[in-house]
Amino acid sequence: MKVSIVAAVAKNGIIGINNSLPWHLPEDLAFFKQTTLGCPVLMGRKTYESINRPLPGRLNVVLSGNVHWAPAPAKDGTPRSVIAYPAALPEGGATQIATATNLPNALNWLSNFEQVFLIGGSNLYQQALNQNLVDELILTEIHQSFEGDASFPQWDRQLFREVERITNTATPERAWGFDFVKYAKVDN
């Protein structure tokens, strides 16, 4: 199983403010969807609550230390069903919500999948990088600094090599550019 981090990161390392993105970048949202569709996405509880719904076409695994955590009901008031670790997981890209209490259990649970995307927040990214669990980073590197309260963790760039970069220049509507960059773990 390949474990990939997906994040949009400002020039100054910021990734969020008040459980939201500090920028509006439709190209990044489309890239994120295209990249993760059909694969499990693993996120912390705060990240899930900031989205406030399961991402369609993906198994949404939410990490929470609270074994009784449950997502908010759907807009029509219908409770959302949750698969709790270690119950059997569905195959494919069905829209489902699953919960686990820690990262190692969640990754073990997802081991039958070809690829898993870690989509936030900063604590999850830090934990995965510290435990050497990440095979690749897929970053939207934004060429602008933003104010925020959540940052992407420092990472050892010697452990990864850049394998792809797609440059997007500034436009009249957006005064700053950004790059989609893929970093692969260096084989030891």
mmCIF file of C-alpha atoms in Angstrom:
data_model
loop_
_atom_site.group_PDB
_atom_site.id
_atom_site.type_symbol
_atom_site.label_atom_id
_atom_site.label_comp_id
_atom_site.label_asym_id
_atom_site.label_seq_id
_atom_site.Cartn_x
_atom_site.Cartn_y
_atom_site.Cartn_z
ATOM 1 C CA MET A 1 0.000 0.000 0.000
ATOM 2 C CA LYS A 2 1.276 3.451 -0.915
ATOM 3 C CA VAL A 3 0.712 6.162 1.717
ATOM 4 C CA SER A 4 0.514 9.638 0.190
ATOM 5 C CA ILE A 5 0.155 13.016 1.844
ATOM 6 C CA VAL A 6 -1.933 15.528 -0.099
ATOM 7 C CA ALA A 7 -1.808 19.161 0.995
ATOM 8 C CA ALA A 8 -1.868 22.722 -0.284
ATOM 9 C CA VAL A 9 0.910 24.700 1.395
ATOM 10 C CA ALA A 10 1.494 28.451 1.305
ATOM 11 C CA LYS A 11 4.969 29.914 0.843
ATOM 12 C CA ASN A 12 5.223 30.420 4.624
ATOM 13 C CA GLY A 13 4.031 26.855 5.429
ATOM 14 C CA ILE A 14 0.431 27.756 6.307
ATOM 15 C CA ILE A 15 -2.242 25.175 5.425
ATOM 16 C CA GLY A 16 -5.281 26.499 7.284
ATOM 17 C CA ILE A 17 -6.980 29.112 9.404
ATOM 18 C CA ASN A 18 -9.983 28.524 11.695
ATOM 19 C CA ASN A 19 -10.466 24.990 10.253
ATOM 20 C CA SER A 20 -10.707 26.399 6.750
ATOM 21 C CA LEU A 21 -8.466 27.137 3.790
ATOM 22 C CA PRO A 22 -7.036 30.672 3.782
ATOM 23 C CA TRP A 23 -7.332 30.916 -0.017
ATOM 24 C CA HIS A 24 -9.794 30.144 -2.798
ATOM 25 C CA LEU A 25 -8.079 27.997 -5.412
ATOM 26 C CA PRO A 26 -10.552 26.045 -7.579
ATOM 27 C CA GLU A 27 -7.724 24.458 -9.572
ATOM 28 C CA ASP A 28 -6.356 22.885 -6.392
ATOM 29 C CA LEU A 29 -9.780 21.551 -5.367
ATOM 30 C CA ALA A 30 -10.167 19.954 -8.814
ATOM 31 C CA PHE A 31 -6.629 18.509 -8.615
ATOM 32 C CA PHE A 32 -7.359 17.122 -5.136
ATOM 33 C CA LYS A 33 -10.557 15.465 -6.333
ATOM 34 C CA GLN A 34 -8.903 14.004 -9.434
ATOM 35 C CA THR A 35 -5.979 12.697 -7.346
ATOM 36 C CA THR A 36 -7.973 11.076 -4.533
ATOM 37 C CA LEU A 37 -11.185 9.890 -6.225
ATOM 38 C CA GLY A 38 -11.795 6.174 -5.771
ATOM 39 C CA CYS A 39 -9.203 5.806 -2.992
ATOM 40 C CA PRO A 40 -9.492 5.957 0.796
ATOM 41 C CA VAL A 41 -8.817 9.347 2.368
ATOM 42 C CA LEU A 42 -7.609 9.416 5.965
ATOM 43 C CA MET A 43 -8.094 12.555 8.040
ATOM 44 C CA GLY A 44 -8.246 13.853 11.569
ATOM 45 C CA ARG A 45 -11.579 14.648 13.192
ATOM 46 C CA LYS A 46 -11.125 18.427 12.880
ATOM 47 C CA THR A 47 -10.438 18.095 9.152
ATOM 48 C CA TYR A 48 -13.581 16.016 8.698
ATOM 49 C CA GLU A 49 -15.639 18.510 10.699
ATOM 50 C CA SER A 50 -14.296 21.397 8.605
ATOM 51 C CA ILE A 51 -15.529 19.599 5.464
ATOM 52 C CA ASN A 52 -18.689 18.526 7.361
ATOM 53 C CA ARG A 53 -19.618 15.733 4.964
ATOM 54 C CA PRO A 54 -17.999 12.649 3.494
ATOM 55 C CA LEU A 55 -16.088 13.269 0.287
ATOM 56 C CA PRO A 56 -18.013 11.510 -2.506
ATOM 57 C CA GLY A 57 -16.498 8.515 -4.267
ATOM 58 C CA ARG A 58 -14.051 7.807 -1.458
ATOM 59 C CA LEU A 59 -13.900 5.829 1.756
ATOM 60 C CA ASN A 60 -13.513 8.586 4.381
ATOM 61 C CA VAL A 61 -11.579 7.352 7.424
ATOM 62 C CA VAL A 62 -11.674 9.735 10.375
ATOM 63 C CA LEU A 63 -9.184 9.481 13.236
ATOM 64 C CA SER A 64 -10.545 10.399 16.633
ATOM 65 C CA GLY A 65 -9.346 9.476 20.101
ATOM 66 C CA ASN A 66 -13.007 9.503 21.140
ATOM 67 C CA VAL A 67 -14.418 6.037 20.366
ATOM 68 C CA HIS A 68 -17.941 7.499 20.597
ATOM 69 C CA TRP A 69 -17.350 10.233 17.985
ATOM 70 C CA ALA A 70 -20.007 10.378 15.288
ATOM 71 C CA PRO A 71 -20.285 12.710 12.291
ATOM 72 C CA ALA A 72 -23.005 15.331 12.115
ATOM 73 C CA PRO A 73 -26.215 14.186 10.401
ATOM 74 C CA ALA A 74 -26.774 14.822 6.703
ATOM 75 C CA LYS A 75 -28.445 18.101 5.677
ATOM 76 C CA ASP A 76 -31.848 16.377 5.736
ATOM 77 C CA GLY A 77 -31.244 15.261 9.350
ATOM 78 C CA THR A 78 -30.544 11.624 8.491
ATOM 79 C CA PRO A 79 -27.833 10.141 10.730
ATOM 80 C CA ARG A 80 -24.692 9.138 8.859
ATOM 81 C CA SER A 81 -23.699 5.499 9.213
ATOM 82 C CA VAL A 82 -20.165 4.796 10.365
ATOM 83 C CA ILE A 83 -17.955 1.730 10.067
ATOM 84 C CA ALA A 84 -15.805 1.420 13.188
ATOM 85 C CA TYR A 85 -12.387 -0.214 13.367
ATOM 86 C CA PRO A 86 -11.865 -3.193 12.981
ATOM 87 C CA ALA A 87 -15.087 -4.002 11.048
ATOM 88 C CA ALA A 88 -14.775 -5.070 7.411
ATOM 89 C CA LEU A 89 -14.334 -2.202 4.956
ATOM 90 C CA PRO A 90 -16.067 -1.932 1.581
ATOM 91 C CA GLU A 91 -14.051 -2.351 -1.583
ATOM 92 C CA GLY A 92 -13.740 0.330 -4.244
ATOM 93 C CA GLY A 93 -14.691 3.960 -4.092
ATOM 94 C CA ALA A 94 -18.031 3.820 -2.303
ATOM 95 C CA THR A 95 -18.799 6.938 -0.263
ATOM 96 C CA GLN A 96 -18.563 5.720 3.331
ATOM 97 C CA ILE A 97 -17.370 7.020 6.694
ATOM 98 C CA ALA A 98 -15.153 4.867 8.890
ATOM 99 C CA THR A 99 -13.478 5.688 12.207
ATOM 100 C CA ALA A 100 -10.305 4.566 13.943
ATOM 101 C CA THR A 101 -8.614 5.817 17.087
ATOM 102 C CA ASN A 102 -4.999 5.907 15.863
ATOM 103 C CA LEU A 103 -2.907 6.063 12.716
ATOM 104 C CA PRO A 104 -1.211 2.634 12.922
ATOM 105 C CA ASN A 105 -4.569 0.854 13.351
ATOM 106 C CA ALA A 106 -6.093 2.842 10.498
ATOM 107 C CA LEU A 107 -3.240 2.061 8.102
ATOM 108 C CA ASN A 108 -3.281 -1.610 9.071
ATOM 109 C CA TRP A 109 -7.046 -1.633 8.483
ATOM 110 C CA LEU A 110 -6.560 -0.085 5.037
ATOM 111 C CA SER A 111 -3.685 -2.380 4.018
ATOM 112 C CA ASN A 112 -5.764 -4.142 1.325
ATOM 113 C CA PHE A 113 -6.047 -0.892 -0.636
ATOM 114 C CA GLU A 114 -3.449 0.027 -3.257
ATOM 115 C CA GLN A 115 -3.141 3.660 -2.112
ATOM 116 C CA VAL A 116 -4.296 5.749 0.837
ATOM 117 C CA PHE A 117 -4.260 9.554 0.947
ATOM 118 C CA LEU A 118 -3.639 11.452 4.189
ATOM 119 C CA ILE A 119 -5.525 14.723 3.749
ATOM 120 C CA GLY A 120 -4.987 16.561 7.042
ATOM 121 C CA GLY A 121 -4.631 18.113 9.389
ATOM 122 C CA SER A 122 -1.197 19.173 10.499
ATOM 123 C CA ASN A 123 -1.109 16.727 13.445
ATOM 124 C CA LEU A 124 -1.814 13.774 11.149
ATOM 125 C CA TYR A 125 0.850 14.934 8.696
ATOM 126 C CA GLN A 126 3.383 15.337 11.520
ATOM 127 C CA GLN A 127 2.594 11.938 12.984
ATOM 128 C CA ALA A 128 2.916 10.161 9.631
ATOM 129 C CA LEU A 129 6.189 11.902 8.763
ATOM 130 C CA ASN A 130 7.666 11.312 12.241
ATOM 131 C CA GLN A 131 6.789 7.603 12.072
ATOM 132 C CA ASN A 132 8.294 7.310 8.560
ATOM 133 C CA LEU A 133 4.987 6.068 7.119
ATOM 134 C CA VAL A 134 4.837 8.333 4.050
ATOM 135 C CA ASP A 135 5.767 7.087 0.567
ATOM 136 C CA GLU A 136 5.026 10.311 -1.304
ATOM 137 C CA LEU A 137 3.985 13.910 -0.822
ATOM 138 C CA ILE A 138 1.637 15.518 -3.334
ATOM 139 C CA LEU A 139 1.799 19.208 -2.565
ATOM 140 C CA THR A 140 0.240 22.272 -4.064
ATOM 141 C CA GLU A 141 3.003 24.774 -3.375
ATOM 142 C CA ILE A 142 1.421 28.223 -3.343
ATOM 143 C CA HIS A 143 3.767 31.111 -4.205
ATOM 144 C CA GLN A 144 2.200 33.436 -1.641
ATOM 145 C CA SER A 145 2.285 33.703 2.142
ATOM 146 C CA PHE A 146 -0.983 33.651 4.070
ATOM 147 C CA GLU A 147 -2.022 34.188 7.669
ATOM 148 C CA GLY A 148 -3.177 31.068 9.434
ATOM 149 C CA ASP A 149 -3.150 28.921 12.540
ATOM 150 C CA ALA A 150 -2.199 25.550 11.019
ATOM 151 C CA SER A 151 1.105 24.809 9.308
ATOM 152 C CA PHE A 152 2.518 21.948 7.299
ATOM 153 C CA PRO A 153 5.196 20.246 9.417
ATOM 154 C CA GLN A 154 8.889 20.524 8.670
ATOM 155 C CA TRP A 155 10.020 17.482 6.703
ATOM 156 C CA ASP A 156 13.390 16.073 5.778
ATOM 157 C CA ARG A 157 13.751 16.909 2.100
ATOM 158 C CA GLN A 158 16.702 14.519 1.824
ATOM 159 C CA LEU A 159 14.276 11.602 2.348
ATOM 160 C CA PHE A 160 12.244 12.574 -0.745
ATOM 161 C CA ARG A 161 13.047 13.539 -4.316
ATOM 162 C CA GLU A 162 10.965 15.672 -6.621
ATOM 163 C CA VAL A 163 9.541 13.541 -9.449
ATOM 164 C CA GLU A 164 6.985 15.882 -11.010
ATOM 165 C CA ARG A 165 6.188 19.602 -11.086
ATOM 166 C CA ILE A 166 3.349 21.314 -12.915
ATOM 167 C CA THR A 167 3.681 25.098 -12.829
ATOM 168 C CA ASN A 168 0.662 27.401 -12.785
ATOM 169 C CA THR A 169 1.536 31.065 -13.203
ATOM 170 C CA ALA A 170 -0.250 34.071 -11.761
ATOM 171 C CA THR A 171 -3.301 35.352 -13.610
ATOM 172 C CA PRO A 172 -5.130 38.700 -13.689
ATOM 173 C CA GLU A 173 -7.718 37.162 -11.310
ATOM 174 C CA ARG A 174 -5.091 35.603 -8.989
ATOM 175 C CA ALA A 175 -1.912 37.586 -8.297
ATOM 176 C CA TRP A 176 0.101 34.518 -7.306
ATOM 177 C CA GLY A 177 1.070 31.266 -8.953
ATOM 178 C CA PHE A 178 1.305 27.745 -7.604
ATOM 179 C CA ASP A 179 2.851 24.397 -8.514
ATOM 180 C CA PHE A 180 1.517 20.870 -8.223
ATOM 181 C CA VAL A 181 4.570 18.937 -6.986
ATOM 182 C CA LYS A 182 5.051 15.241 -6.334
ATOM 183 C CA TYR A 183 7.868 14.066 -4.057
ATOM 184 C CA ALA A 184 8.686 10.343 -3.849
ATOM 185 C CA LYS A 185 10.430 8.724 -0.913
ATOM 186 C CA VAL A 186 14.063 7.956 -1.696
ATOM 187 C CA ASP A 187 14.801 4.228 -1.594
ATOM 188 C CA ASN A 188 17.352 3.367 1.052
#
